[in-house]
Amino acid sequence: MSASFARIATQDPPRLIRRLCKHWAHKFPVNFDERQGEIQLPLGRCLLRAGEGQLQVHLQASDAEQIQRLQQVVAEHLQRMAGDETLDFVWDDGEAQRHRAD
C-alpha cells in the first residue's frame, strides 16, 4: 500500500470537502460531514480533514504509480472546486506514512 499526504492552505476547508464529496457522490462511495470526508475512487482512497485555514488530504493506493495518478486527479478536482482561490499542493509520502497509523 502506498500513501501520500498534503496540507493545503485554503480560506474555507469545509466548503472544499463538501463540494468535492458532493461532486463525486454520484460516481463513488462517499461519506462526509463539515469536518471530514472519505471518497473511495477506483484509483484509491481519499481522506479529507478540515483544519484551521488548511485542508489535510491523505491518499492511499495500491502502488506508487496509482498514488501519483490519484494525486493528480484529486489536485485537479480540488482546484476546480476552489473556484478563484489558487491552491498549492505539496505531496509528502513520508508524512503520509507517519499519519497512516493515526
PDB file of N, CA and C in Angstrom:
ATOM      1  N   MET A   1       0.847  -1.179   0.000  1.00  0.00           N
ATOM      2  CA  MET A   1       0.000   0.000   0.000  1.00  0.00           C
ATOM      3  C   MET A   1       0.888   1.236   0.000  1.00  0.00           C
ATOM      4  N   SER A   2       0.607   2.179  -0.873  1.00  0.00           N
ATOM      5  CA  SER A   2       1.307   3.460  -0.935  1.00  0.00           C
ATOM      6  C   SER A   2       0.394   4.539  -0.398  1.00  0.00           C
ATOM      7  N   ALA A   3       1.012   5.600   0.135  1.00  0.00           N
ATOM      8  CA  ALA A   3       0.232   6.693   0.706  1.00  0.00           C
ATOM      9  C   ALA A   3       0.912   8.024   0.420  1.00  0.00           C
ATOM     10  N   SER A   4       0.129   9.082   0.519  1.00  0.00           N
ATOM     11  CA  SER A   4       0.638  10.424   0.325  1.00  0.00           C
ATOM     12  C   SER A   4      -0.206  11.382   1.161  1.00  0.00           C
ATOM     13  N   PHE A   5       0.395  12.494   1.541  1.00  0.00           N
ATOM     14  CA  PHE A   5      -0.259  13.456   2.422  1.00  0.00           C
ATOM     15  C   PHE A   5       0.048  14.880   1.959  1.00  0.00           C
ATOM     16  N   ALA A   6      -0.934  15.770   2.104  1.00  0.00           N
ATOM     17  CA  ALA A   6      -0.701  17.186   1.810  1.00  0.00           C
ATOM     18  C   ALA A   6      -1.531  18.040   2.754  1.00  0.00           C
ATOM     19  N   ARG A   7      -0.958  19.174   3.132  1.00  0.00           N
ATOM     20  CA  ARG A   7      -1.693  20.223   3.854  1.00  0.00           C
ATOM     21  C   ARG A   7      -1.808  21.393   2.890  1.00  0.00           C
ATOM     22  N   ILE A   8      -3.033  21.781   2.595  1.00  0.00           N
ATOM     23  CA  ILE A   8      -3.280  22.804   1.589  1.00  0.00           C
ATOM     24  C   ILE A   8      -3.932  24.020   2.250  1.00  0.00           C
ATOM     25  N   ALA A   9      -3.272  25.155   2.176  1.00  0.00           N
ATOM     26  CA  ALA A   9      -3.839  26.388   2.724  1.00  0.00           C
ATOM     27  C   ALA A   9      -5.076  26.766   1.916  1.00  0.00           C
ATOM     28  N   THR A  10      -6.160  27.080   2.632  1.00  0.00           N
ATOM     29  CA  THR A  10      -7.406  27.465   1.975  1.00  0.00           C
ATOM     30  C   THR A  10      -8.256  28.289   2.932  1.00  0.00           C
ATOM     31  N   GLN A  11      -9.059  29.157   2.383  1.00  0.00           N
ATOM     32  CA  GLN A  11      -9.910  30.028   3.188  1.00  0.00           C
ATOM     33  C   GLN A  11     -11.058  29.280   3.845  1.00  0.00           C
ATOM     34  N   ASP A  12     -11.560  28.228   3.207  1.00  0.00           N
ATOM     35  CA  ASP A  12     -12.759  27.541   3.707  1.00  0.00           C
ATOM     36  C   ASP A  12     -12.653  26.025   3.490  1.00  0.00           C
ATOM     37  N   PRO A  13     -11.875  25.323   4.336  1.00  0.00           N
ATOM     38  CA  PRO A  13     -11.708  23.882   4.160  1.00  0.00           C
ATOM     39  C   PRO A  13     -13.019  23.087   4.139  1.00  0.00           C
ATOM     40  N   PRO A  14     -13.982  23.365   5.046  1.00  0.00           N
ATOM     41  CA  PRO A  14     -15.232  22.590   4.993  1.00  0.00           C
ATOM     42  C   PRO A  14     -15.964  22.713   3.655  1.00  0.00           C
ATOM     43  N   ARG A  15     -15.884  23.881   3.047  1.00  0.00           N
ATOM     44  CA  ARG A  15     -16.531  24.088   1.739  1.00  0.00           C
ATOM     45  C   ARG A  15     -15.917  23.179   0.671  1.00  0.00           C
ATOM     46  N   LEU A  16     -14.588  23.091   0.671  1.00  0.00           N
ATOM     47  CA  LEU A  16     -13.925  22.222  -0.309  1.00  0.00           C
ATOM     48  C   LEU A  16     -14.299  20.760  -0.090  1.00  0.00           C
ATOM     49  N   ILE A  17     -14.344  20.331   1.168  1.00  0.00           N
ATOM     50  CA  ILE A  17     -14.743  18.949   1.474  1.00  0.00           C
ATOM     51  C   ILE A  17     -16.152  18.696   0.950  1.00  0.00           C
ATOM     52  N   ARG A  18     -17.051  19.570   1.291  1.00  0.00           N
ATOM     53  CA  ARG A  18     -18.457  19.419   0.889  1.00  0.00           C
ATOM     54  C   ARG A  18     -18.593  19.393  -0.638  1.00  0.00           C
ATOM     55  N   ARG A  19     -17.944  20.340  -1.324  1.00  0.00           N
ATOM     56  CA  ARG A  19     -18.073  20.419  -2.780  1.00  0.00           C
ATOM     57  C   ARG A  19     -17.478  19.196  -3.479  1.00  0.00           C
ATOM     58  N   LEU A  20     -16.272  18.768  -3.049  1.00  0.00           N
ATOM     59  CA  LEU A  20     -15.648  17.622  -3.707  1.00  0.00           C
ATOM     60  C   LEU A  20     -16.442  16.345  -3.448  1.00  0.00           C
ATOM     61  N   CYS A  21     -16.875  16.157  -2.217  1.00  0.00           N
ATOM     62  CA  CYS A  21     -17.630  14.939  -1.900  1.00  0.00           C
ATOM     63  C   CYS A  21     -18.963  14.894  -2.644  1.00  0.00           C
ATOM     64  N   LYS A  22     -19.659  16.008  -2.700  1.00  0.00           N
ATOM     65  CA  LYS A  22     -20.924  16.037  -3.448  1.00  0.00           C
ATOM     66  C   LYS A  22     -20.682  15.808  -4.938  1.00  0.00           C
ATOM     67  N   HIS A  23     -19.593  16.365  -5.447  1.00  0.00           N
ATOM     68  CA  HIS A  23     -19.252  16.211  -6.858  1.00  0.00           C
ATOM     69  C   HIS A  23     -19.062  14.731  -7.222  1.00  0.00           C
ATOM     70  N   TRP A  24     -18.377  13.993  -6.348  1.00  0.00           N
ATOM     71  CA  TRP A  24     -18.072  12.592  -6.650  1.00  0.00           C
ATOM     72  C   TRP A  24     -19.098  11.602  -6.102  1.00  0.00           C
ATOM     73  N   ALA A  25     -20.065  12.067  -5.324  1.00  0.00           N
ATOM     74  CA  ALA A  25     -21.023  11.162  -4.678  1.00  0.00           C
ATOM     75  C   ALA A  25     -21.878  10.382  -5.674  1.00  0.00           C
ATOM     76  N   HIS A  26     -22.093  10.923  -6.853  1.00  0.00           N
ATOM     77  CA  HIS A  26     -22.916  10.215  -7.838  1.00  0.00           C
ATOM     78  C   HIS A  26     -22.153   9.089  -8.542  1.00  0.00           C
ATOM     79  N   LYS A  27     -20.813   9.055  -8.389  1.00  0.00           N
ATOM     80  CA  LYS A  27     -19.993   8.050  -9.069  1.00  0.00           C
ATOM     81  C   LYS A  27     -19.339   7.047  -8.124  1.00  0.00           C
ATOM     82  N   PHE A  28     -18.983   7.514  -6.910  1.00  0.00           N
ATOM     83  CA  PHE A  28     -18.171   6.705  -6.000  1.00  0.00           C
ATOM     84  C   PHE A  28     -18.766   6.717  -4.595  1.00  0.00           C
ATOM     85  N   PRO A  29     -18.422   5.699  -3.784  1.00  0.00           N
ATOM     86  CA  PRO A  29     -18.848   5.717  -2.376  1.00  0.00           C
ATOM     87  C   PRO A  29     -18.197   6.895  -1.647  1.00  0.00           C
ATOM     88  N   VAL A  30     -19.030   7.702  -0.981  1.00  0.00           N
ATOM     89  CA  VAL A  30     -18.571   8.920  -0.313  1.00  0.00           C
ATOM     90  C   VAL A  30     -19.256   9.043   1.051  1.00  0.00           C
ATOM     91  N   ASN A  31     -18.494   9.446   2.053  1.00  0.00           N
ATOM     92  CA  ASN A  31     -19.031   9.807   3.368  1.00  0.00           C
ATOM     93  C   ASN A  31     -18.403  11.133   3.757  1.00  0.00           C
ATOM     94  N   PHE A  32     -19.204  12.076   4.271  1.00  0.00           N
ATOM     95  CA  PHE A  32     -18.623  13.354   4.676  1.00  0.00           C
ATOM     96  C   PHE A  32     -19.538  14.093   5.637  1.00  0.00           C
ATOM     97  N   ASP A  33     -18.929  15.012   6.378  1.00  0.00           N
ATOM     98  CA  ASP A  33     -19.635  15.994   7.186  1.00  0.00           C
ATOM     99  C   ASP A  33     -18.853  17.301   7.058  1.00  0.00           C
ATOM    100  N   GLU A  34     -19.081  18.253   7.930  1.00  0.00           N
ATOM    101  CA  GLU A  34     -18.427  19.560   7.813  1.00  0.00           C
ATOM    102  C   GLU A  34     -16.927  19.530   8.115  1.00  0.00           C
ATOM    103  N   ARG A  35     -16.434  18.514   8.797  1.00  0.00           N
ATOM    104  CA  ARG A  35     -15.035  18.474   9.224  1.00  0.00           C
ATOM    105  C   ARG A  35     -14.185  17.466   8.470  1.00  0.00           C
ATOM    106  N   GLN A  36     -14.809  16.453   7.846  1.00  0.00           N
ATOM    107  CA  GLN A  36     -14.015  15.430   7.170  1.00  0.00           C
ATOM    108  C   GLN A  36     -14.814  14.752   6.071  1.00  0.00           C
ATOM    109  N   GLY A  37     -14.075  14.091   5.184  1.00  0.00           N
ATOM    110  CA  GLY A  37     -14.706  13.369   4.093  1.00  0.00           C
ATOM    111  C   GLY A  37     -13.863  12.174   3.683  1.00  0.00           C
ATOM    112  N   GLU A  38     -14.517  11.181   3.121  1.00  0.00           N
ATOM    113  CA  GLU A  38     -13.838   9.989   2.614  1.00  0.00           C
ATOM    114  C   GLU A  38     -14.449   9.630   1.269  1.00  0.00           C
ATOM    115  N   ILE A  39     -13.581   9.442   0.278  1.00  0.00           N
ATOM    116  CA  ILE A  39     -14.019   9.099  -1.072  1.00  0.00           C
ATOM    117  C   ILE A  39     -13.264   7.850  -1.508  1.00  0.00           C
ATOM    118  N   GLN A  40     -13.993   6.832  -1.937  1.00  0.00           N
ATOM    119  CA  GLN A  40     -13.404   5.592  -2.439  1.00  0.00           C
ATOM    120  C   GLN A  40     -13.422   5.644  -3.965  1.00  0.00           C
ATOM    121  N   LEU A  41     -12.287   6.024  -4.547  1.00  0.00           N
ATOM    122  CA  LEU A  41     -12.173   6.095  -6.005  1.00  0.00           C
ATOM    123  C   LEU A  41     -11.587   4.789  -6.531  1.00  0.00           C
ATOM    124  N   PRO A  42     -11.752   4.497  -7.814  1.00  0.00           N
ATOM    125  CA  PRO A  42     -11.133   3.299  -8.382  1.00  0.00           C
ATOM    126  C   PRO A  42      -9.610   3.293  -8.213  1.00  0.00           C
ATOM    127  N   LEU A  43      -8.988   4.462  -8.204  1.00  0.00           N
ATOM    128  CA  LEU A  43      -7.537   4.560  -8.041  1.00  0.00           C
ATOM    129  C   LEU A  43      -7.086   4.329  -6.605  1.00  0.00           C
ATOM    130  N   GLY A  44      -7.952   4.640  -5.638  1.00  0.00           N
ATOM    131  CA  GLY A  44      -7.591   4.520  -4.231  1.00  0.00           C
ATOM    132  C   GLY A  44      -8.537   5.310  -3.352  1.00  0.00           C
ATOM    133  N   ARG A  45      -8.088   5.553  -2.142  1.00  0.00           N
ATOM    134  CA  ARG A  45      -8.907   6.198  -1.118  1.00  0.00           C
ATOM    135  C   ARG A  45      -8.401   7.620  -0.851  1.00  0.00           C
ATOM    136  N   CYS A  46      -9.339   8.550  -0.708  1.00  0.00           N
ATOM    137  CA  CYS A  46      -9.025   9.947  -0.422  1.00  0.00           C
ATOM    138  C   CYS A  46      -9.718  10.334   0.885  1.00  0.00           C
ATOM    139  N   LEU A  47      -8.917  10.732   1.877  1.00  0.00           N
ATOM    140  CA  LEU A  47      -9.446  11.203   3.150  1.00  0.00           C
ATOM    141  C   LEU A  47      -9.173  12.697   3.259  1.00  0.00           C
ATOM    142  N   LEU A  48     -10.187  13.455   3.613  1.00  0.00           N
ATOM    143  CA  LEU A  48     -10.085  14.902   3.720  1.00  0.00           C
ATOM    144  C   LEU A  48     -10.426  15.307   5.151  1.00  0.00           C
ATOM    145  N   ARG A  49      -9.640  16.229   5.701  1.00  0.00           N
ATOM    146  CA  ARG A  49      -9.889  16.720   7.052  1.00  0.00           C
ATOM    147  C   ARG A  49      -9.711  18.233   7.076  1.00  0.00           C
ATOM    148  N   ALA A  50     -10.689  18.933   7.654  1.00  0.00           N
ATOM    149  CA  ALA A  50     -10.611  20.393   7.751  1.00  0.00           C
ATOM    150  C   ALA A  50      -9.791  20.780   8.974  1.00  0.00           C
ATOM    151  N   GLY A  51      -8.824  21.647   8.763  1.00  0.00           N
ATOM    152  CA  GLY A  51      -8.049  22.228   9.841  1.00  0.00           C
ATOM    153  C   GLY A  51      -8.240  23.734   9.816  1.00  0.00           C
ATOM    154  N   GLU A  52      -7.653  24.428  10.747  1.00  0.00           N
ATOM    155  CA  GLU A  52      -7.746  25.890  10.793  1.00  0.00           C
ATOM    156  C   GLU A  52      -6.963  26.484   9.617  1.00  0.00           C
ATOM    157  N   GLY A  53      -7.677  26.956   8.602  1.00  0.00           N
ATOM    158  CA  GLY A  53      -7.041  27.558   7.437  1.00  0.00           C
ATOM    159  C   GLY A  53      -6.326  26.585   6.521  1.00  0.00           C
ATOM    160  N   GLN A  54      -6.611  25.298   6.690  1.00  0.00           N
ATOM    161  CA  GLN A  54      -5.961  24.305   5.831  1.00  0.00           C
ATOM    162  C   GLN A  54      -6.846  23.078   5.644  1.00  0.00           C
ATOM    163  N   LEU A  55      -6.628  22.426   4.522  1.00  0.00           N
ATOM    164  CA  LEU A  55      -7.274  21.156   4.221  1.00  0.00           C
ATOM    165  C   LEU A  55      -6.198  20.086   4.236  1.00  0.00           C
ATOM    166  N   GLN A  56      -6.395  19.054   5.044  1.00  0.00           N
ATOM    167  CA  GLN A  56      -5.463  17.936   5.088  1.00  0.00           C
ATOM    168  C   GLN A  56      -6.003  16.830   4.181  1.00  0.00           C
ATOM    169  N   VAL A  57      -5.149  16.341   3.295  1.00  0.00           N
ATOM    170  CA  VAL A  57      -5.543  15.318   2.331  1.00  0.00           C
ATOM    171  C   VAL A  57      -4.632  14.112   2.496  1.00  0.00           C
ATOM    172  N   HIS A  58      -5.218  12.955   2.775  1.00  0.00           N
ATOM    173  CA  HIS A  58      -4.482  11.695   2.887  1.00  0.00           C
ATOM    174  C   HIS A  58      -4.948  10.799   1.737  1.00  0.00           C
ATOM    175  N   LEU A  59      -4.006  10.288   0.965  1.00  0.00           N
ATOM    176  CA  LEU A  59      -4.334   9.396  -0.139  1.00  0.00           C
ATOM    177  C   LEU A  59      -3.723   8.022   0.112  1.00  0.00           C
ATOM    178  N   GLN A  60      -4.441   6.980  -0.271  1.00  0.00           N
ATOM    179  CA  GLN A  60      -3.940   5.613  -0.187  1.00  0.00           C
ATOM    180  C   GLN A  60      -4.268   4.899  -1.491  1.00  0.00           C
ATOM    181  N   ALA A  61      -3.294   4.173  -2.002  1.00  0.00           N
ATOM    182  CA  ALA A  61      -3.492   3.418  -3.243  1.00  0.00           C
ATOM    183  C   ALA A  61      -2.613   2.176  -3.205  1.00  0.00           C
ATOM    184  N   SER A  62      -2.801   1.308  -4.184  1.00  0.00           N
ATOM    185  CA  SER A  62      -2.100   0.017  -4.186  1.00  0.00           C
ATOM    186  C   SER A  62      -0.610   0.133  -4.464  1.00  0.00           C
ATOM    187  N   ASP A  63      -0.194   1.156  -5.215  1.00  0.00           N
ATOM    188  CA  ASP A  63       1.234   1.292  -5.516  1.00  0.00           C
ATOM    189  C   ASP A  63       1.577   2.750  -5.833  1.00  0.00           C
ATOM    190  N   ALA A  64       2.863   3.028  -6.019  1.00  0.00           N
ATOM    191  CA  ALA A  64       3.351   4.393  -6.238  1.00  0.00           C
ATOM    192  C   ALA A  64       2.774   5.009  -7.513  1.00  0.00           C
ATOM    193  N   GLU A  65       2.610   4.227  -8.550  1.00  0.00           N
ATOM    194  CA  GLU A  65       2.047   4.741  -9.796  1.00  0.00           C
ATOM    195  C   GLU A  65       0.602   5.209  -9.593  1.00  0.00           C
ATOM    196  N   GLN A  66      -0.170   4.407  -8.868  1.00  0.00           N
ATOM    197  CA  GLN A  66      -1.565   4.769  -8.581  1.00  0.00           C
ATOM    198  C   GLN A  66      -1.626   6.024  -7.710  1.00  0.00           C
ATOM    199  N   ILE A  67      -0.715   6.149  -6.746  1.00  0.00           N
ATOM    200  CA  ILE A  67      -0.671   7.332  -5.872  1.00  0.00           C
ATOM    201  C   ILE A  67      -0.417   8.579  -6.708  1.00  0.00           C
ATOM    202  N   GLN A  68       0.521   8.508  -7.634  1.00  0.00           N
ATOM    203  CA  GLN A  68       0.824   9.671  -8.467  1.00  0.00           C
ATOM    204  C   GLN A  68      -0.392  10.096  -9.286  1.00  0.00           C
ATOM    205  N   ARG A  69      -1.089   9.143  -9.842  1.00  0.00           N
ATOM    206  CA  ARG A  69      -2.294   9.436 -10.631  1.00  0.00           C
ATOM    207  C   ARG A  69      -3.391  10.005  -9.719  1.00  0.00           C
ATOM    208  N   LEU A  70      -3.540   9.422  -8.524  1.00  0.00           N
ATOM    209  CA  LEU A  70      -4.545   9.887  -7.570  1.00  0.00           C
ATOM    210  C   LEU A  70      -4.234  11.321  -7.115  1.00  0.00           C
ATOM    211  N   GLN A  71      -2.958  11.620  -6.887  1.00  0.00           N
ATOM    212  CA  GLN A  71      -2.562  12.986  -6.534  1.00  0.00           C
ATOM    213  C   GLN A  71      -3.017  13.970  -7.615  1.00  0.00           C
ATOM    214  N   GLN A  72      -2.768  13.617  -8.847  1.00  0.00           N
ATOM    215  CA  GLN A  72      -3.130  14.477  -9.974  1.00  0.00           C
ATOM    216  C   GLN A  72      -4.645  14.679 -10.058  1.00  0.00           C
ATOM    217  N   VAL A  73      -5.394  13.599  -9.960  1.00  0.00           N
ATOM    218  CA  VAL A  73      -6.855  13.667 -10.078  1.00  0.00           C
ATOM    219  C   VAL A  73      -7.449  14.483  -8.928  1.00  0.00           C
ATOM    220  N   VAL A  74      -7.015  14.211  -7.703  1.00  0.00           N
ATOM    221  CA  VAL A  74      -7.552  14.921  -6.543  1.00  0.00           C
ATOM    222  C   VAL A  74      -7.173  16.401  -6.611  1.00  0.00           C
ATOM    223  N   ALA A  75      -5.927  16.712  -6.946  1.00  0.00           N
ATOM    224  CA  ALA A  75      -5.495  18.109  -7.044  1.00  0.00           C
ATOM    225  C   ALA A  75      -6.299  18.862  -8.105  1.00  0.00           C
ATOM    226  N   GLU A  76      -6.482  18.265  -9.271  1.00  0.00           N
ATOM    227  CA  GLU A  76      -7.246  18.915 -10.344  1.00  0.00           C
ATOM    228  C   GLU A  76      -8.680  19.206  -9.904  1.00  0.00           C
ATOM    229  N   HIS A  77      -9.304  18.232  -9.257  1.00  0.00           N
ATOM    230  CA  HIS A  77     -10.691  18.411  -8.846  1.00  0.00           C
ATOM    231  C   HIS A  77     -10.818  19.392  -7.687  1.00  0.00           C
ATOM    232  N   LEU A  78      -9.908  19.342  -6.720  1.00  0.00           N
ATOM    233  CA  LEU A  78      -9.962  20.310  -5.625  1.00  0.00           C
ATOM    234  C   LEU A  78      -9.761  21.733  -6.153  1.00  0.00           C
ATOM    235  N   GLN A  79      -8.835  21.899  -7.088  1.00  0.00           N
ATOM    236  CA  GLN A  79      -8.616  23.233  -7.655  1.00  0.00           C
ATOM    237  C   GLN A  79      -9.874  23.724  -8.350  1.00  0.00           C
ATOM    238  N   ARG A  80     -10.537  22.855  -9.057  1.00  0.00           N
ATOM    239  CA  ARG A  80     -11.791  23.218  -9.722  1.00  0.00           C
ATOM    240  C   ARG A  80     -12.852  23.637  -8.700  1.00  0.00           C
ATOM    241  N   MET A  81     -12.928  22.894  -7.570  1.00  0.00           N
ATOM    242  CA  MET A  81     -13.904  23.187  -6.524  1.00  0.00           C
ATOM    243  C   MET A  81     -13.578  24.497  -5.796  1.00  0.00           C
ATOM    244  N   ALA A  82     -12.302  24.913  -5.823  1.00  0.00           N
ATOM    245  CA  ALA A  82     -11.868  26.118  -5.111  1.00  0.00           C
ATOM    246  C   ALA A  82     -12.253  27.404  -5.831  1.00  0.00           C
ATOM    247  N   GLY A  83     -12.651  27.302  -7.086  1.00  0.00           N
ATOM    248  CA  GLY A  83     -13.054  28.494  -7.836  1.00  0.00           C
ATOM    249  C   GLY A  83     -11.873  29.416  -8.092  1.00  0.00           C
ATOM    250  N   ASP A  84     -11.977  30.659  -7.626  1.00  0.00           N
ATOM    251  CA  ASP A  84     -10.943  31.670  -7.875  1.00  0.00           C
ATOM    252  C   ASP A  84      -9.721  31.515  -6.970  1.00  0.00           C
ATOM    253  N   GLU A  85      -9.841  30.744  -5.904  1.00  0.00           N
ATOM    254  CA  GLU A  85      -8.720  30.549  -4.978  1.00  0.00           C
ATOM    255  C   GLU A  85      -7.702  29.584  -5.602  1.00  0.00           C
ATOM    256  N   THR A  86      -6.429  29.947  -5.583  1.00  0.00           N
ATOM    257  CA  THR A  86      -5.378  29.081  -6.112  1.00  0.00           C
ATOM    258  C   THR A  86      -4.809  28.245  -4.976  1.00  0.00           C
ATOM    259  N   LEU A  87      -4.852  26.940  -5.133  1.00  0.00           N
ATOM    260  CA  LEU A  87      -4.358  26.021  -4.109  1.00  0.00           C
ATOM    261  C   LEU A  87      -2.948  25.568  -4.462  1.00  0.00           C
ATOM    262  N   ASP A  88      -2.135  25.366  -3.445  1.00  0.00           N
ATOM    263  CA  ASP A  88      -0.756  24.905  -3.620  1.00  0.00           C
ATOM    264  C   ASP A  88      -0.640  23.502  -3.047  1.00  0.00           C
ATOM    265  N   PHE A  89      -0.308  22.530  -3.890  1.00  0.00           N
ATOM    266  CA  PHE A  89      -0.216  21.131  -3.480  1.00  0.00           C
ATOM    267  C   PHE A  89       1.240  20.702  -3.379  1.00  0.00           C
ATOM    268  N   VAL A  90       1.642  20.278  -2.191  1.00  0.00           N
ATOM    269  CA  VAL A  90       2.961  19.693  -1.973  1.00  0.00           C
ATOM    270  C   VAL A  90       2.710  18.343  -1.304  1.00  0.00           C
ATOM    271  N   TRP A  91       2.877  17.279  -2.064  1.00  0.00           N
ATOM    272  CA  TRP A  91       2.601  15.929  -1.569  1.00  0.00           C
ATOM    273  C   TRP A  91       3.820  15.388  -0.840  1.00  0.00           C
ATOM    274  N   ASP A  92       3.585  14.738   0.273  1.00  0.00           N
ATOM    275  CA  ASP A  92       4.645  14.210   1.127  1.00  0.00           C
ATOM    276  C   ASP A  92       4.369  12.735   1.424  1.00  0.00           C
ATOM    277  N   ASP A  93       5.132  11.852   0.814  1.00  0.00           N
ATOM    278  CA  ASP A  93       4.935  10.419   1.040  1.00  0.00           C
ATOM    279  C   ASP A  93       5.406   9.985   2.422  1.00  0.00           C
ATOM    280  N   GLY A  94       6.473  10.564   2.937  1.00  0.00           N
ATOM    281  CA  GLY A  94       6.960  10.229   4.275  1.00  0.00           C
ATOM    282  C   GLY A  94       5.983  10.645   5.352  1.00  0.00           C
ATOM    283  N   GLU A  95       5.418  11.843   5.211  1.00  0.00           N
ATOM    284  CA  GLU A  95       4.445  12.339   6.181  1.00  0.00           C
ATOM    285  C   GLU A  95       3.208  11.450   6.180  1.00  0.00           C
ATOM    286  N   ALA A  96       2.800  10.990   5.022  1.00  0.00           N
ATOM    287  CA  ALA A  96       1.609  10.140   4.939  1.00  0.00           C
ATOM    288  C   ALA A  96       1.842   8.838   5.681  1.00  0.00           C
ATOM    289  N   GLN A  97       3.023   8.280   5.582  1.00  0.00           N
ATOM    290  CA  GLN A  97       3.307   7.029   6.269  1.00  0.00           C
ATOM    291  C   GLN A  97       3.176   7.196   7.783  1.00  0.00           C
ATOM    292  N   ARG A  98       3.633   8.319   8.312  1.00  0.00           N
ATOM    293  CA  ARG A  98       3.538   8.556   9.759  1.00  0.00           C
ATOM    294  C   ARG A  98       2.091   8.771  10.176  1.00  0.00           C
ATOM    295  N   HIS A  99       1.285   9.453   9.357  1.00  0.00           N
ATOM    296  CA  HIS A  99      -0.104   9.743   9.717  1.00  0.00           C
ATOM    297  C   HIS A  99      -1.023   8.540   9.528  1.00  0.00           C
ATOM    298  N   ARG A 100      -0.632   7.603   8.712  1.00  0.00           N
ATOM    299  CA  ARG A 100      -1.469   6.443   8.454  1.00  0.00           C
ATOM    300  C   ARG A 100      -1.770   5.676   9.729  1.00  0.00           C
ATOM    301  N   ALA A 101      -0.869   5.701  10.685  1.00  0.00           N
ATOM    302  CA  ALA A 101      -1.070   4.969  11.935  1.00  0.00           C
ATOM    303  C   ALA A 101      -2.041   5.690  12.861  1.00  0.00           C
ATOM    304  N   ASP A 102      -2.357   6.960  12.587  1.00  0.00           N
ATOM    305  CA  ASP A 102      -3.265   7.735  13.455  1.00  0.00           C
ATOM    306  C   ASP A 102      -4.672   7.186  13.426  1.00  0.00           C
TER     307      ASP A 102
END
